[in-house]
PDB file of C-alpha atoms in Angstrom:
ATOM      1  CA  MET N  25      79.187  91.419  16.243  1.00 54.00           C
ATOM      2  CA  SER N  26      78.078  89.564  19.352  1.00 58.00           C
ATOM      3  CA  ARG N  27      74.453  90.024  18.327  1.00 62.00           C
ATOM      4  CA  THR N  28      75.158  88.518  14.882  1.00 63.00           C
ATOM      5  CA  ASN N  29      76.866  85.494  16.445  1.00 62.00           C
ATOM      6  CA  THR N  30      73.907  84.920  18.799  1.00 66.00           C
ATOM      7  CA  THR N  31      71.395  85.213  15.954  1.00 70.00           C
ATOM      8  CA  PHE N  32      73.464  82.895  13.773  1.00 70.00           C
ATOM      9  CA  GLY N  33      73.742  80.341  16.608  1.00 75.00           C
ATOM     10  CA  LEU N  34      69.986  80.467  17.192  1.00 75.00           C
ATOM     11  CA  LEU N  35      69.302  79.907  13.494  1.00 76.00           C
ATOM     12  CA  GLN N  36      71.713  76.948  13.479  1.00 80.00           C
ATOM     13  CA  ALA N  37      69.894  75.396  16.465  1.00 75.00           C
ATOM     14  CA  ILE N  38      66.490  75.842  14.792  1.00 82.00           C
ATOM     15  CA  ALA N  39      67.801  74.330  11.550  1.00 78.00           C
ATOM     16  CA  ALA N  40      69.258  71.357  13.436  1.00 77.00           C
ATOM     17  CA  ILE N  41      65.972  70.723  15.281  1.00 82.00           C
ATOM     18  CA  ALA N  42      63.972  71.020  12.046  1.00 77.00           C
ATOM     19  CA  ALA N  43      66.328  68.645  10.222  1.00 77.00           C
ATOM     20  CA  PHE N  44      66.130  66.132  13.089  1.00 76.00           C
ATOM     21  CA  ALA N  45      62.320  66.345  13.138  1.00 72.00           C
ATOM     22  CA  ILE N  46      62.130  65.794   9.364  1.00 75.00           C
ATOM     23  CA  LEU N  47      64.482  62.831   9.647  1.00 65.00           C
ATOM     24  CA  LEU N  48      62.384  61.221  12.400  1.00 64.00           C
ATOM     25  CA  TRP N  49      59.159  61.898  10.494  1.00 64.00           C
ATOM     26  CA  SER N  50      60.546  60.416   7.262  1.00 68.00           C
ATOM     27  CA  ILE N  51      61.494  57.134   8.960  1.00 68.00           C
ATOM     28  CA  GLY N  52      58.177  56.932  10.808  1.00 63.00           C
ATOM     29  CA  LEU N  53      59.193  58.073  14.275  1.00 57.00           C
ATOM     30  CA  PRO N  54      57.284  58.927  16.291  1.00 52.00           C
ATOM     31  CA  SER N  55      54.410  56.782  15.103  1.00 52.00           C
ATOM     32  CA  PHE N  56      51.013  57.965  16.225  1.00 51.00           C
ATOM     33  CA  ARG N  57      48.013  55.712  15.795  1.00 48.00           C
ATOM     34  CA  PHE N  58      44.555  57.143  16.018  1.00 50.00           C
ATOM     35  CA  ALA N  59      41.388  55.111  16.505  1.00 50.00           C
ATOM     36  CA  GLU N  60      39.417  54.985  13.313  1.00 52.00           C
ATOM     37  CA  ALA N  61      36.027  53.529  12.596  1.00 52.00           C
ATOM     38  CA  ALA N  62      35.693  51.429   9.480  1.00 55.00           C
ATOM     39  CA  SER N  63      34.196  53.061   6.438  1.00 77.00           C
ATOM     40  CA  VAL N  64      30.792  51.951   5.202  1.00 85.00           C
ATOM     41  CA  THR N  65      29.583  51.833   1.622  1.00 84.00           C
ATOM     42  CA  SER N  66      26.196  51.200   0.044  1.00 87.00           C
ATOM     43  CA  LEU N  67      24.269  52.184   3.186  1.00 91.00           C
ATOM     44  CA  SER N  68      20.467  52.067   2.945  1.00 93.00           C
ATOM     45  CA  ASP N  69      17.581  52.045   5.420  1.00 93.00           C
ATOM     46  CA  THR N  70      14.303  50.791   3.974  1.00 94.00           C
ATOM     47  CA  LEU N  71      11.204  51.483   6.052  1.00 95.00           C
ATOM     48  CA  SER N  72       8.080  49.328   5.874  1.00 96.00           C
ATOM     49  CA  ASP N  73       5.977  52.512   6.245  1.00 95.00           C
ATOM     50  CA  SER N  74       7.326  56.027   5.862  1.00 92.00           C
ATOM     51  CA  ALA N  75       4.161  57.788   7.018  1.00 93.00           C
ATOM     52  CA  PRO N  76       4.661  60.255   9.877  1.00 93.00           C
ATOM     53  CA  ALA N  77       4.134  59.080  13.479  1.00 94.00           C
ATOM     54  CA  VAL N  78       3.456  55.417  12.648  1.00 96.00           C
ATOM     55  CA  GLY N  79       5.273  52.244  13.602  1.00 96.00           C
ATOM     56  CA  SER N  80       7.725  51.036  10.998  1.00 96.00           C
ATOM     57  CA  ASP N  81      10.170  48.208  10.420  1.00 97.00           C
ATOM     58  CA  HIS N  82      13.704  49.133   9.341  1.00 97.00           C
ATOM     59  CA  THR N  83      15.873  47.048   7.021  1.00 97.00           C
ATOM     60  CA  ILE N  84      19.400  48.446   7.062  1.00 96.00           C
ATOM     61  CA  ASN N  85      21.910  47.180   4.479  1.00 96.00           C
ATOM     62  CA  PHE N  86      25.557  48.162   4.202  1.00 94.00           C
ATOM     63  CA  VAL N  87      28.967  46.955   3.123  1.00 93.00           C
ATOM     64  CA  THR N  88      32.085  47.593   5.169  1.00 90.00           C
ATOM     65  CA  PRO N  89      35.340  47.098   3.255  1.00 89.00           C
ATOM     66  CA  THR N  90      37.219  46.211   6.460  1.00 88.00           C
ATOM     67  CA  GLY N  91      34.585  43.997   8.106  1.00 90.00           C
ATOM     68  CA  VAL N  92      33.651  43.982  11.796  1.00 92.00           C
ATOM     69  CA  PRO N  93      36.022  41.950  13.984  1.00 93.00           C
ATOM     70  CA  SER N  94      35.031  40.050  17.095  1.00 94.00           C
ATOM     71  CA  GLY N  95      34.498  42.410  20.031  1.00 94.00           C
ATOM     72  CA  GLN N  96      33.776  45.424  17.815  1.00 94.00           C
ATOM     73  CA  THR N  97      30.432  47.173  17.457  1.00 95.00           C
ATOM     74  CA  ILE N  98      27.945  48.495  14.944  1.00 95.00           C
ATOM     75  CA  VAL N  99      26.259  51.614  16.334  1.00 95.00           C
ATOM     76  CA  ILE N 100      23.039  52.906  14.752  1.00 95.00           C
ATOM     77  CA  ASP N 101      21.987  56.306  16.037  1.00 95.00           C
ATOM     78  CA  PHE N 102      18.363  57.321  15.471  1.00 93.00           C
ATOM     79  CA  SER N 103      18.652  60.476  17.612  1.00 90.00           C
ATOM     80  CA  GLU N 104      18.702  63.040  14.785  1.00 88.00           C
ATOM     81  CA  GLY N 105      14.998  62.516  14.261  1.00 82.00           C
ATOM     82  CA  PRO N 106      12.579  62.086  17.126  1.00 86.00           C
ATOM     83  CA  PHE N 107      12.177  58.329  16.506  1.00 93.00           C
ATOM     84  CA  VAL N 108      10.440  56.545  19.373  1.00 94.00           C
ATOM     85  CA  VAL N 109      12.021  53.234  20.369  1.00 95.00           C
ATOM     86  CA  GLY N 110       9.198  52.165  22.683  1.00 94.00           C
ATOM     87  CA  SER N 111       9.467  48.490  23.596  1.00 96.00           C
ATOM     88  CA  VAL N 112      11.887  47.486  20.803  1.00 97.00           C
ATOM     89  CA  ASP N 113      14.545  45.168  22.249  1.00 97.00           C
ATOM     90  CA  PHE N 114      16.940  42.444  21.068  1.00 97.00           C
ATOM     91  CA  THR N 115      14.003  40.122  20.213  1.00 97.00           C
ATOM     92  CA  ASP N 116      12.987  42.630  17.515  1.00 98.00           C
ATOM     93  CA  ILE N 117      16.423  42.643  15.847  1.00 98.00           C
ATOM     94  CA  ASP N 118      17.974  40.275  13.314  1.00 97.00           C
ATOM     95  CA  VAL N 119      21.556  40.536  12.031  1.00 97.00           C
ATOM     96  CA  PHE N 120      22.641  38.859   8.781  1.00 96.00           C
ATOM     97  CA  ASP N 121      26.165  38.392   7.471  1.00 93.00           C
ATOM     98  CA  GLU N 122      25.391  38.005   3.751  1.00 89.00           C
ATOM     99  CA  SER N 123      22.527  35.480   4.037  1.00 84.00           C
ATOM    100  CA  THR N 124      23.650  33.870   7.324  1.00 93.00           C
ATOM    101  CA  SER N 125      21.534  34.807  10.323  1.00 95.00           C
ATOM    102  CA  LEU N 126      23.549  35.556  13.476  1.00 96.00           C
ATOM    103  CA  THR N 127      21.923  34.826  16.825  1.00 96.00           C
ATOM    104  CA  VAL N 128      21.068  37.985  18.755  1.00 97.00           C
ATOM    105  CA  GLY N 129      20.768  38.353  22.517  1.00 96.00           C
ATOM    106  CA  ALA N 130      20.783  40.985  25.227  1.00 96.00           C
ATOM    107  CA  ASP N 131      24.434  40.138  25.977  1.00 96.00           C
ATOM    108  CA  CYS N 132      27.215  37.894  24.702  1.00 95.00           C
ATOM    109  CA  THR N 133      26.771  34.984  27.119  1.00 93.00           C
ATOM    110  CA  THR N 134      25.189  32.531  24.640  1.00 93.00           C
ATOM    111  CA  THR N 135      24.790  34.401  21.351  1.00 95.00           C
ATOM    112  CA  GLU N 136      26.859  35.519  18.358  1.00 96.00           C
ATOM    113  CA  THR N 137      25.830  39.185  18.709  1.00 97.00           C
ATOM    114  CA  SER N 138      24.281  41.366  21.367  1.00 97.00           C
ATOM    115  CA  ALA N 139      21.852  44.184  20.634  1.00 97.00           C
ATOM    116  CA  VAL N 140      21.034  46.889  23.164  1.00 97.00           C
ATOM    117  CA  PHE N 141      19.167  50.180  22.812  1.00 96.00           C
ATOM    118  CA  SER N 142      20.315  53.059  24.975  1.00 95.00           C
ATOM    119  CA  GLY N 143      17.834  55.836  24.345  1.00 94.00           C
ATOM    120  CA  THR N 144      17.644  56.064  20.551  1.00 94.00           C
ATOM    121  CA  THR N 145      21.057  54.473  19.933  1.00 96.00           C
ATOM    122  CA  LEU N 146      21.310  50.786  19.046  1.00 97.00           C
ATOM    123  CA  THR N 147      24.646  49.082  19.747  1.00 97.00           C
ATOM    124  CA  ILE N 148      25.257  45.680  18.184  1.00 97.00           C
ATOM    125  CA  THR N 149      28.380  43.901  19.456  1.00 97.00           C
ATOM    126  CA  MET N 150      30.134  41.041  17.681  1.00 96.00           C
ATOM    127  CA  CYS N 151      30.586  38.475  20.457  1.00 96.00           C
ATOM    128  CA  SER N 152      33.690  36.341  20.913  1.00 94.00           C
ATOM    129  CA  GLY N 153      34.371  34.222  17.859  1.00 92.00           C
ATOM    130  CA  THR N 154      31.935  36.139  15.653  1.00 94.00           C
ATOM    131  CA  ALA N 155      33.055  38.561  12.955  1.00 92.00           C
ATOM    132  CA  ILE N 156      31.685  40.043   9.767  1.00 92.00           C
ATOM    133  CA  PRO N 157      34.185  39.579   6.932  1.00 91.00           C
ATOM    134  CA  ALA N 158      35.458  42.412   4.769  1.00 91.00           C
ATOM    135  CA  SER N 159      33.382  43.523   1.775  1.00 91.00           C
ATOM    136  CA  GLY N 160      30.347  41.442   2.683  1.00 87.00           C
ATOM    137  CA  THR N 161      26.796  42.770   2.833  1.00 92.00           C
ATOM    138  CA  THR N 162      25.394  43.138   6.331  1.00 95.00           C
ATOM    139  CA  THR N 163      21.645  43.373   6.882  1.00 96.00           C
ATOM    140  CA  ILE N 164      20.036  44.473  10.130  1.00 97.00           C
ATOM    141  CA  MET N 165      16.279  44.122  10.537  1.00 98.00           C
ATOM    142  CA  ILE N 166      14.592  46.074  13.297  1.00 98.00           C
ATOM    143  CA  GLY N 167      10.916  45.554  14.104  1.00 97.00           C
ATOM    144  CA  GLU N 168       8.266  43.019  13.205  1.00 97.00           C
ATOM    145  CA  ASN N 169      10.288  42.031  10.113  1.00 97.00           C
ATOM    146  CA  ALA N 170      12.789  40.297  12.455  1.00 97.00           C
ATOM    147  CA  ALA N 171      12.064  36.656  13.295  1.00 95.00           C
ATOM    148  CA  GLY N 172       9.961  36.799  16.466  1.00 92.00           C
ATOM    149  CA  GLY N 173       9.795  40.614  16.339  1.00 96.00           C
ATOM    150  CA  ASN N 174       6.717  42.186  17.910  1.00 96.00           C
ATOM    151  CA  ALA N 175       7.593  45.897  18.262  1.00 97.00           C
ATOM    152  CA  GLN N 176       8.487  48.669  15.819  1.00 97.00           C
ATOM    153  CA  LEU N 177      10.212  52.039  15.922  1.00 96.00           C
ATOM    154  CA  THR N 178       7.776  54.928  15.586  1.00 95.00           C
ATOM    155  CA  ASN N 179       8.596  57.434  12.854  1.00 94.00           C
ATOM    156  CA  PRO N 180       8.957  61.141  13.640  1.00 93.00           C
ATOM    157  CA  SER N 181       5.722  63.111  13.309  1.00 90.00           C
ATOM    158  CA  VAL N 182       7.129  65.419  10.653  1.00 89.00           C
ATOM    159  CA  GLY N 183      10.152  65.745   8.391  1.00 85.00           C
ATOM    160  CA  SER N 184      12.834  63.544   6.962  1.00 85.00           C
ATOM    161  CA  TYR N 185      15.805  62.491   9.080  1.00 88.00           C
ATOM    162  CA  GLU N 186      19.104  60.704   8.648  1.00 88.00           C
ATOM    163  CA  ILE N 187      20.360  57.888  10.805  1.00 90.00           C
ATOM    164  CA  ASN N 188      24.029  57.603  11.670  1.00 91.00           C
ATOM    165  CA  LEU N 189      25.836  54.291  11.445  1.00 92.00           C
ATOM    166  CA  THR N 190      29.322  53.666  12.847  1.00 91.00           C
ATOM    167  CA  VAL N 191      31.180  50.387  12.388  1.00 90.00           C
ATOM    168  CA  GLY N 192      34.132  49.188  14.416  1.00 80.00           C
ATOM    169  CA  ALA N 193      33.803  51.581  17.279  1.00 62.00           C
TER     170      ALA N 193
END
């Protein structure tokens, strides 16, 4: 009989803990928040020349339903394919919010956005006071198609590759 009482007591304790956990979960406690990047729709990357191993301009268009707030980033990762960045820098990059051109610099000291390549990853940061509104079209031009641009990314020598774009990281 003692074994039955112990088993019954253990089952009661488990039921009480489960009921308490369900109660807390149903009222939102504990509340865990996970970092999430904004979703992107209508993403396209148009190349000026898709031939293998040649320099090419990139025109990247996308819509983000949540926008890009001040201080957040747009990260474009060209590492899946062996793209060659070469001498492409912030002077070869234009950023447009709808049809409005945002000033681009190496950092946020005097510009609306900063653009920096690290290897084959381009990080564009919305500087203080600059944001891309929700559901607007964003265009990023990389290469000689940018105002004042004088360098292009070099395409991989063979194959077709995807680029990865993350907004709000």
